[in-house]
Amino acid sequence: MQQYFVNGKADKLVTITDKDTIKHMFNVMRLTEGDEVVLVFDDGVKRLARVTNVQEHTFEIVDELFDNVELPVQVVIASGFPKGDKLEFLAQKTTELGAHALWAFPADWSVVKWDSKKLTKKADKLAKIAQGAAEQSKRNVIPQVKLFEKKTAFLAQLAHFDKILVAYEESAKEGESAALTFELAQLSAGQKILFIFGPEGGLSPAEIKAFEGVGAITVGLGPRIMRTETAPLFALSSISYVLELAK
Amino acid sequence: MQQYFVNGKADKLVTITDKDTIKHMFNVMRLTEGDEVVLVFDDGVKRLARVTNVQEHTFEIVDELFDNVELPVQVVIASGFPKGDKLEFLAQKTTELGAHALWAFPADWSVVKWDSKKLTKKADKLAKIAQGAAEQSKRNVIPQVKLFEKKTAFLAQLAHFDKILVAYEESAKEGESAALTFELAQLSAGQKILFIFGPEGGLSPAEIKAFEGVGAITVGLGPRIMRTETAPLFALSSISYVLELAK
């Protein structure tokens, strides 16, 4: 069944005000009185809702649904600014794979230079992609998108996490393969994990040092070299496998 | 170091004849006498090679390298024909993630209808993408690409595998989460695995029955709904995690 995210909290009678949502509901899906959809409010609970008035875009809540498809830990994916539209790709795919948020920051070896105007525009676009992907993959929350203009602002966030992992190619080259497994085995439900990835050129030694200085752990992701936009998908899949399938 | 796949076997002196490879070596990378690259021949062994003559495109083999980045099992990803350029996406990403081959077949619910002419053209394009991705991710082999015009020809291949897994959304919906873990734990090095994925609309009940009839096992890939082109990446990542990292 079609799912939509709606800002605010669930009242008995809901009026949809977001114009993209209205357009999709009544122009694309052509919902009519009595049709049912799933609405997800800020509390992340899915609710079955029935159209009561097409012109006024109103729904009545019929039932609460109890399925929750969120990962048991909150995983924030942070990528050094990659080239082109790789963040758009990541916004869609990391949402499907359960990320709690997608962050990006200007890494030492990021080739692109994005000013604040460009970043605001890009963040808006990414947020829309994440919302669409969250609806399609029936998520309970829309991953937050945050693009940091300054690396210092990104670094200031690091204290808020229970665990920081850094995908580091050198770890993989040295044949290190156990660190990720070891770290994933330590996780407990509700923890906040930050998983950091470099841009195309990788992370600089200074960045690795800065991350390690606040307790980050470098981990390898196996023997093959993955593109910068593929590595986060491997990481999220592994986390899902360990915490959702192999439990 | 730049890596190239070369047809044939490794002689002491190698002449490159493939014109795309020549172009990349001498026009894009501007290799000159004495420069070194990695060449991978049909035997999958990486060899360090040095340019001996730029005009004649010749190399001498300097050394054998012993790194092997192939998954310990051969995983063939088979997808029902998906829409648009999703197979192009899969050719790149499944190569990075270690697939042995990418196959596709006309599934009952495939929307696209590709005739043999289109399929030949598409297979050529996919093979080029797989080769480029295999060079970038430093694979020892280029994944084979095979597009089946008839589903019967695809079904005829099923007998050649040690294990056939089918990603099945209904398994996920039923909350089944242990089957993939159970199956991956049984794998032993050298086995041939076929992992089947539906097109956008999924696999039909008749297809599931046909696969199960030859011993295929349906597995869920976790609670979130993934797009048809994302599910194979999750599967390959999980296999890599279990067989290469968690070992």
Coordinates of N, CA, C and O in Angstrom, one line a residue, chain A residues 8-128:
Chain A
G8 N 4.2 16.6 11.5 CA 3.3 16.8 12.6 C 2.9 15.5 13.3 O 3.5 14.5 13.1
K9 N 1.8 15.7 14.2 CA 1.4 14.5 14.9 C 0.0 14.0 14.4 O -0.7 14.7 13.7
A10 N -0.3 12.8 14.7 CA -1.5 12.1 14.2 C -2.7 12.5 14.9 O -2.9 12.1 16.1
D11 N -3.6 13.4 14.3 CA -4.9 13.6 14.9 C -5.9 12.7 14.3 O -5.6 12.0 13.3
K12 N -7.1 12.6 14.9 CA -8.1 11.7 14.3 C -8.4 12.1 12.9 O -8.5 11.2 12.0
L13 N -8.5 13.4 12.6 CA -8.7 13.9 11.3 C -7.5 14.6 10.8 O -7.0 15.5 11.5
V14 N -6.9 14.2 9.6 CA -5.7 14.8 9.2 C -5.9 15.6 7.9 O -6.6 15.0 7.0
T15 N -5.4 16.8 7.8 CA -5.4 17.5 6.5 C -4.0 17.6 5.9 O -3.1 18.0 6.6
I16 N -3.9 17.1 4.7 CA -2.5 17.1 4.1 C -2.3 18.5 3.5 O -3.2 19.1 2.8
T17 N -1.2 19.1 3.8 CA -0.9 20.5 3.3 C 0.3 20.5 2.4 O 0.5 21.5 1.6
D18 N 1.2 19.5 2.4 CA 2.4 19.6 1.6 C 1.9 19.4 0.1 O 1.3 18.4 -0.2
K19 N 2.3 20.3 -0.8 CA 1.8 20.3 -2.1 C 2.3 19.1 -3.0 O 1.5 18.6 -3.8
D20 N 3.5 18.7 -2.8 CA 4.0 17.5 -3.5 C 3.3 16.2 -3.1 O 3.0 15.4 -4.0
T21 N 3.0 16.1 -1.8 CA 2.2 15.0 -1.3 C 0.8 15.0 -1.9 O 0.3 14.0 -2.3
I22 N 0.2 16.2 -1.9 CA -1.2 16.3 -2.4 C -1.2 15.9 -3.9 O -2.1 15.1 -4.3
K23 N -0.2 16.4 -4.6 CA -0.1 16.1 -6.0 C 0.0 14.6 -6.3 O -0.7 14.0 -7.1
H24 N 0.9 13.9 -5.5 CA 1.1 12.5 -5.7 C -0.2 11.7 -5.3 O -0.6 10.8 -6.0
M25 N -0.8 12.1 -4.2 CA -2.0 11.4 -3.8 C -3.2 11.5 -4.7 O -3.8 10.5 -5.1
F26 N -3.4 12.8 -5.2 CA -4.7 13.0 -5.9 C -4.6 13.1 -7.4 O -5.5 12.9 -8.1
N27 N -3.4 13.5 -7.8 CA -3.2 13.5 -9.3 C -2.5 12.2 -9.8 O -3.0 11.7 -10.8
V28 N -1.4 11.8 -9.1 CA -0.8 10.6 -9.6 C -1.5 9.3 -9.3 O -1.9 8.5 -10.1
M29 N -1.8 9.2 -8.0 CA -2.5 8.0 -7.5 C -4.0 8.1 -7.6 O -4.7 7.1 -7.5
R30 N -4.5 9.3 -7.9 CA -6.0 9.5 -8.1 C -6.8 8.9 -6.9 O -7.8 8.2 -7.2
L31 N -6.4 9.2 -5.7 CA -7.1 8.6 -4.6 C -8.5 9.2 -4.6 O -8.7 10.4 -4.9
T32 N -9.5 8.4 -4.2 CA -10.9 8.9 -4.0 C -11.4 8.6 -2.7 O -10.8 7.8 -1.9
E33 N -12.5 9.1 -2.3 CA -13.1 8.9 -1.0 C -13.2 7.5 -0.6 O -13.6 6.6 -1.4
G34 N -12.7 7.1 0.5 CA -12.7 5.7 1.0 C -11.4 5.0 0.7 O -11.2 3.9 1.3
D35 N -10.6 5.5 -0.2 CA -9.3 4.8 -0.5 C -8.4 4.9 0.8 O -8.4 5.8 1.5
E36 N -7.6 3.9 0.9 CA -6.7 3.8 2.1 C -5.2 3.9 1.7 O -4.8 3.4 0.7
V37 N -4.5 4.6 2.6 CA -3.0 4.7 2.4 C -2.4 4.6 3.8 O -3.1 4.5 4.8
V38 N -1.1 4.5 3.9 CA -0.4 4.5 5.1 C 0.2 5.9 5.3 O 0.9 6.4 4.4
L39 N -0.1 6.5 6.5 CA 0.6 7.8 6.8 C 1.5 7.6 7.9 O 1.2 6.9 8.9
V40 N 2.7 8.2 7.8 CA 3.7 8.2 8.9 C 4.0 9.6 9.4 O 4.4 10.4 8.6
F41 N 3.7 9.8 10.6 CA 3.9 11.1 11.2 C 5.3 11.2 11.9 O 6.0 10.3 11.8
D42 N 5.5 12.3 12.6 CA 6.8 12.5 13.2 C 7.2 11.4 14.2 O 8.4 11.2 14.5
D43 N 6.2 10.7 14.8 CA 6.5 9.7 15.8 C 7.0 8.4 15.1 O 7.3 7.4 15.9
G44 N 7.0 8.3 13.8 CA 7.5 7.1 13.1 C 6.6 5.9 13.1 O 6.9 4.8 12.7
V45 N 5.4 6.1 13.6 CA 4.4 5.0 13.7 C 3.6 5.1 12.4 O 3.2 6.1 11.9
K46 N 3.4 3.9 11.8 CA 2.6 3.8 10.5 C 1.2 3.7 10.9 O 0.8 3.0 11.8
R47 N 0.3 4.5 10.2 CA -1.1 4.4 10.5 C -1.9 4.3 9.2 O -1.6 5.0 8.2
L48 N -2.9 3.4 9.3 CA -3.8 3.2 8.1 C -4.7 4.4 8.1 O -5.3 4.7 9.2
A49 N -4.9 5.1 7.0 CA -5.8 6.3 6.9 C -6.6 6.2 5.7 O -6.2 5.6 4.7
R50 N -7.8 6.8 5.8 CA -8.8 6.7 4.7 C -9.2 8.1 4.3 O -9.4 8.9 5.1
V51 N -9.3 8.3 3.0 CA -9.6 9.6 2.4 C -11.1 9.9 2.8 O -12.0 9.1 2.6
T52 N -11.2 11.1 3.4 CA -12.6 11.5 3.7 C -13.1 12.6 2.8 O -14.3 12.7 2.6
N53 N -12.2 13.4 2.3 CA -12.6 14.5 1.4 C -11.5 14.8 0.4 O -10.4 15.3 0.8
V54 N -11.7 14.5 -0.9 CA -10.7 14.7 -1.9 C -10.4 16.2 -2.1 O -9.2 16.6 -2.1
Q55 N -11.4 17.0 -2.1 CA -11.1 18.5 -2.3 C -10.4 19.1 -1.2 O -9.5 19.9 -1.3
E56 N -10.7 18.7 0.0 CA -10.0 19.3 1.2 C -8.8 18.5 1.7 O -8.1 18.8 2.6
H57 N -8.5 17.4 0.9 CA -7.3 16.6 1.2 C -7.2 16.1 2.7 O -6.2 16.1 3.3
T58 N -8.4 15.6 3.1 CA -8.5 15.1 4.5 C -8.6 13.6 4.5 O -9.2 12.9 3.6
F59 N -8.0 13.1 5.6 CA -8.0 11.6 5.9 C -8.5 11.4 7.3 O -8.3 12.2 8.2
E60 N -9.1 10.3 7.6 CA -9.3 9.9 9.0 C -8.4 8.7 9.3 O -8.2 7.8 8.4
I61 N -7.9 8.7 10.5 CA -7.0 7.6 10.9 C -7.9 6.3 11.2 O -8.8 6.5 12.0
V62 N -7.5 5.2 10.6 CA -8.3 4.0 10.8 C -7.7 3.1 11.8 O -8.4 2.4 12.6
D63 N -6.4 3.0 11.8 CA -5.7 2.0 12.6 C -4.2 2.3 12.8 O -3.7 3.0 11.9
E64 N -3.7 1.9 13.9 CA -2.2 1.9 14.0 C -1.6 0.6 13.5 O -2.2 -0.4 13.8
L65 N -0.5 0.7 12.7 CA 0.1 -0.5 12.3 C 1.4 -0.7 13.1 O 2.0 0.3 13.5
F66 N 1.8 -1.9 13.3 CA 2.9 -2.1 14.2 C 4.2 -2.5 13.6 O 5.1 -2.9 14.2
D67 N 4.3 -2.4 12.2 CA 5.5 -2.8 11.7 C 6.6 -1.7 11.7 O 6.3 -0.5 11.4
N68 N 7.7 -2.1 12.2 CA 8.8 -1.2 12.3 C 10.0 -1.8 11.5 O 10.4 -2.9 11.9
V69 N 10.5 -1.1 10.5 CA 11.6 -1.7 9.7 C 12.9 -1.0 9.9 O 13.8 -1.1 9.1
E70 N 13.0 -0.2 11.0 CA 14.2 0.5 11.2 C 15.3 -0.4 11.8 O 15.0 -1.3 12.6
L71 N 16.5 -0.1 11.4 CA 17.7 -0.9 12.0 C 17.7 -0.7 13.5 O 17.3 0.4 14.0
P72 N 18.1 -1.7 14.3 CA 18.1 -1.5 15.7 C 19.1 -0.5 16.2 O 19.1 -0.1 17.4
V73 N 20.1 -0.1 15.4 CA 21.0 1.0 15.8 C 20.8 2.1 14.7 O 20.3 1.9 13.6
Q74 N 21.1 3.3 15.2 CA 21.0 4.5 14.2 C 22.4 4.6 13.5 O 23.4 4.9 14.2
V75 N 22.4 4.4 12.2 CA 23.6 4.5 11.5 C 23.6 5.8 10.6 O 22.8 6.0 9.8
V76 N 24.6 6.7 11.0 CA 24.7 7.9 10.2 C 25.9 7.7 9.2 O 27.0 7.3 9.6
I77 N 25.6 7.8 7.9 CA 26.7 7.7 6.9 C 27.2 9.1 6.6 O 26.4 10.0 6.3
A78 N 28.5 9.2 6.8 CA 29.1 10.5 6.4 C 30.2 10.3 5.3 O 31.1 9.5 5.5
S79 N 30.0 11.1 4.3 CA 30.9 10.9 3.1 C 31.6 12.2 2.9 O 31.0 13.3 2.9
G80 N 32.9 12.2 2.6 CA 33.6 13.3 2.0 C 32.9 13.7 0.7 O 32.5 12.8 0.0
F81 N 32.7 15.0 0.5 CA 32.0 15.4 -0.8 C 32.6 14.6 -2.0 O 33.7 14.8 -2.3
P82 N 31.7 13.8 -2.6 CA 32.2 13.1 -3.8 C 31.8 13.9 -5.0 O 31.0 14.9 -5.0
K83 N 32.3 13.5 -6.2 CA 32.0 14.2 -7.4 C 30.6 14.0 -7.9 O 30.0 13.0 -7.6
G84 N 30.2 14.9 -8.8 CA 29.0 14.7 -9.6 C 27.7 14.5 -8.8 O 27.6 15.2 -7.8
D85 N 26.9 13.5 -9.2 CA 25.7 13.3 -8.4 C 25.7 12.0 -7.6 O 24.7 11.3 -7.4
K86 N 26.9 11.7 -7.0 CA 27.0 10.5 -6.2 C 26.2 10.7 -4.9 O 25.8 9.7 -4.3
L87 N 26.1 11.9 -4.4 CA 25.3 12.1 -3.2 C 23.9 11.8 -3.4 O 23.1 11.2 -2.6
E88 N 23.4 12.1 -4.6 CA 22.0 11.8 -5.0 C 21.8 10.3 -5.0 O 20.8 9.8 -4.5
F89 N 22.8 9.6 -5.6 CA 22.8 8.1 -5.6 C 22.7 7.6 -4.1 O 21.9 6.7 -3.8
L90 N 23.6 8.2 -3.3 CA 23.7 7.7 -1.9 C 22.4 8.0 -1.1 O 22.0 7.2 -0.3
A91 N 21.8 9.1 -1.4 CA 20.6 9.5 -0.7 C 19.5 8.4 -0.9 O 18.8 8.0 0.0
Q92 N 19.4 8.0 -2.2 CA 18.4 6.9 -2.5 C 18.8 5.6 -1.9 O 18.0 4.9 -1.2
K93 N 20.0 5.2 -2.1 CA 20.4 3.8 -1.8 C 20.7 3.6 -0.3 O 20.3 2.6 0.3
T94 N 21.2 4.6 0.4 CA 21.4 4.5 1.8 C 20.1 4.5 2.6 O 19.9 3.9 3.6
T95 N 19.1 5.2 2.0 CA 17.8 5.1 2.6 C 17.1 3.8 2.5 O 16.6 3.2 3.4
E96 N 17.3 3.2 1.3 CA 16.7 1.8 1.1 C 17.4 0.8 2.1 O 16.8 -0.2 2.5
L97 N 18.7 1.1 2.4 CA 19.5 0.1 3.2 C 19.4 0.5 4.7 O 20.1 -0.2 5.5
G98 N 18.6 1.5 5.0 CA 18.3 1.6 6.5 C 19.1 2.7 7.2 O 19.0 2.8 8.4
A99 N 19.8 3.6 6.5 CA 20.6 4.6 7.2 C 19.7 5.5 8.0 O 18.5 5.8 7.5
H100 N 20.2 6.0 9.1 CA 19.4 7.0 9.9 C 19.6 8.4 9.3 O 18.7 9.2 9.4
A101 N 20.7 8.7 8.8 CA 21.0 10.0 8.2 C 22.1 9.9 7.2 O 23.0 8.9 7.2
L102 N 22.2 10.8 6.2 CA 23.3 10.9 5.3 C 23.9 12.3 5.5 O 23.2 13.3 5.3
W103 N 25.1 12.3 5.9 CA 25.9 13.5 6.0 C 27.0 13.6 5.0 O 27.5 12.5 4.5
A104 N 27.4 14.8 4.6 CA 28.6 14.9 3.8 C 29.4 16.1 4.2 O 28.8 17.1 4.8
F105 N 30.7 16.1 4.0 CA 31.6 17.2 4.5 C 32.7 17.4 3.5 O 33.0 16.5 2.7
P106 N 33.3 18.6 3.5 CA 34.4 18.8 2.6 C 35.7 18.2 3.1 O 36.3 18.7 4.0
A107 N 36.0 17.0 2.5 CA 37.2 16.3 2.9 C 38.5 17.0 2.3 O 38.4 17.7 1.3
D108 N 39.6 16.7 2.9 CA 40.9 17.3 2.3 C 41.0 17.0 0.8 O 41.5 17.8 0.1
W109 N 40.7 15.8 0.5 CA 40.9 15.4 -0.9 C 39.6 15.4 -1.8 O 39.6 14.8 -2.8
S110 N 38.6 16.1 -1.3 CA 37.4 16.3 -2.1 C 37.8 17.2 -3.3 O 38.4 18.2 -3.1
V111 N 37.4 16.8 -4.5 CA 37.7 17.6 -5.6 C 36.7 18.8 -5.8 O 37.1 19.9 -6.1
V112 N 35.5 18.5 -5.5 CA 34.4 19.5 -5.7 C 34.5 20.6 -4.6 O 34.9 20.3 -3.4
K113 N 34.2 21.8 -4.9 CA 34.1 22.9 -3.9 C 32.7 23.4 -4.0 O 32.3 24.0 -5.1
W114 N 31.9 23.2 -3.0 CA 30.5 23.7 -3.0 C 30.3 24.8 -2.0 O 30.7 24.7 -0.8
D115 N 29.8 26.0 -2.5 CA 29.6 27.1 -1.6 C 28.2 26.9 -0.9 O 27.5 25.9 -1.2
S116 N 27.9 27.8 0.0 CA 26.7 27.6 0.9 C 25.4 27.6 0.1 O 24.5 26.8 0.4
K117 N 25.4 28.4 -1.0 CA 24.2 28.4 -1.8 C 24.0 27.1 -2.5 O 22.9 26.5 -2.5
K118 N 25.0 26.6 -3.1 CA 25.0 25.3 -3.8 C 24.6 24.2 -2.8 O 23.8 23.3 -3.1
L119 N 25.2 24.3 -1.6 CA 24.9 23.2 -0.6 C 23.5 23.2 -0.1 O 22.9 22.2 0.1
T120 N 22.9 24.4 0.0 CA 21.5 24.5 0.4 C 20.6 23.9 -0.6 O 19.7 23.1 -0.3
K121 N 20.9 24.2 -1.9 CA 20.1 23.7 -3.0 C 20.2 22.1 -3.1 O 19.3 21.4 -3.3
K122 N 21.5 21.7 -2.9 CA 21.7 20.3 -3.0 C 21.1 19.5 -1.9 O 20.5 18.4 -2.1
A123 N 21.1 20.1 -0.7 CA 20.5 19.4 0.5 C 19.0 19.3 0.3 O 18.4 18.3 0.7
D124 N 18.4 20.3 -0.3 CA 16.9 20.2 -0.6 C 16.6 19.1 -1.5 O 15.7 18.3 -1.3
K125 N 17.4 19.0 -2.5 CA 17.2 17.9 -3.5 C 17.4 16.6 -2.9 O 16.6 15.6 -3.1
L126 N 18.5 16.4 -2.1 CA 18.8 15.2 -1.5 C 17.7 14.8 -0.5 O 17.3 13.6 -0.4
A127 N 17.1 15.8 0.2 CA 16.1 15.5 1.2 C 14.8 14.9 0.5 O 14.2 14.0 0.9
K128 N 14.6 15.5 -0.7 CA 13.4 15.0 -1.5 C 13.7 13.5 -2.0 O 12.7 12.7 -1.9

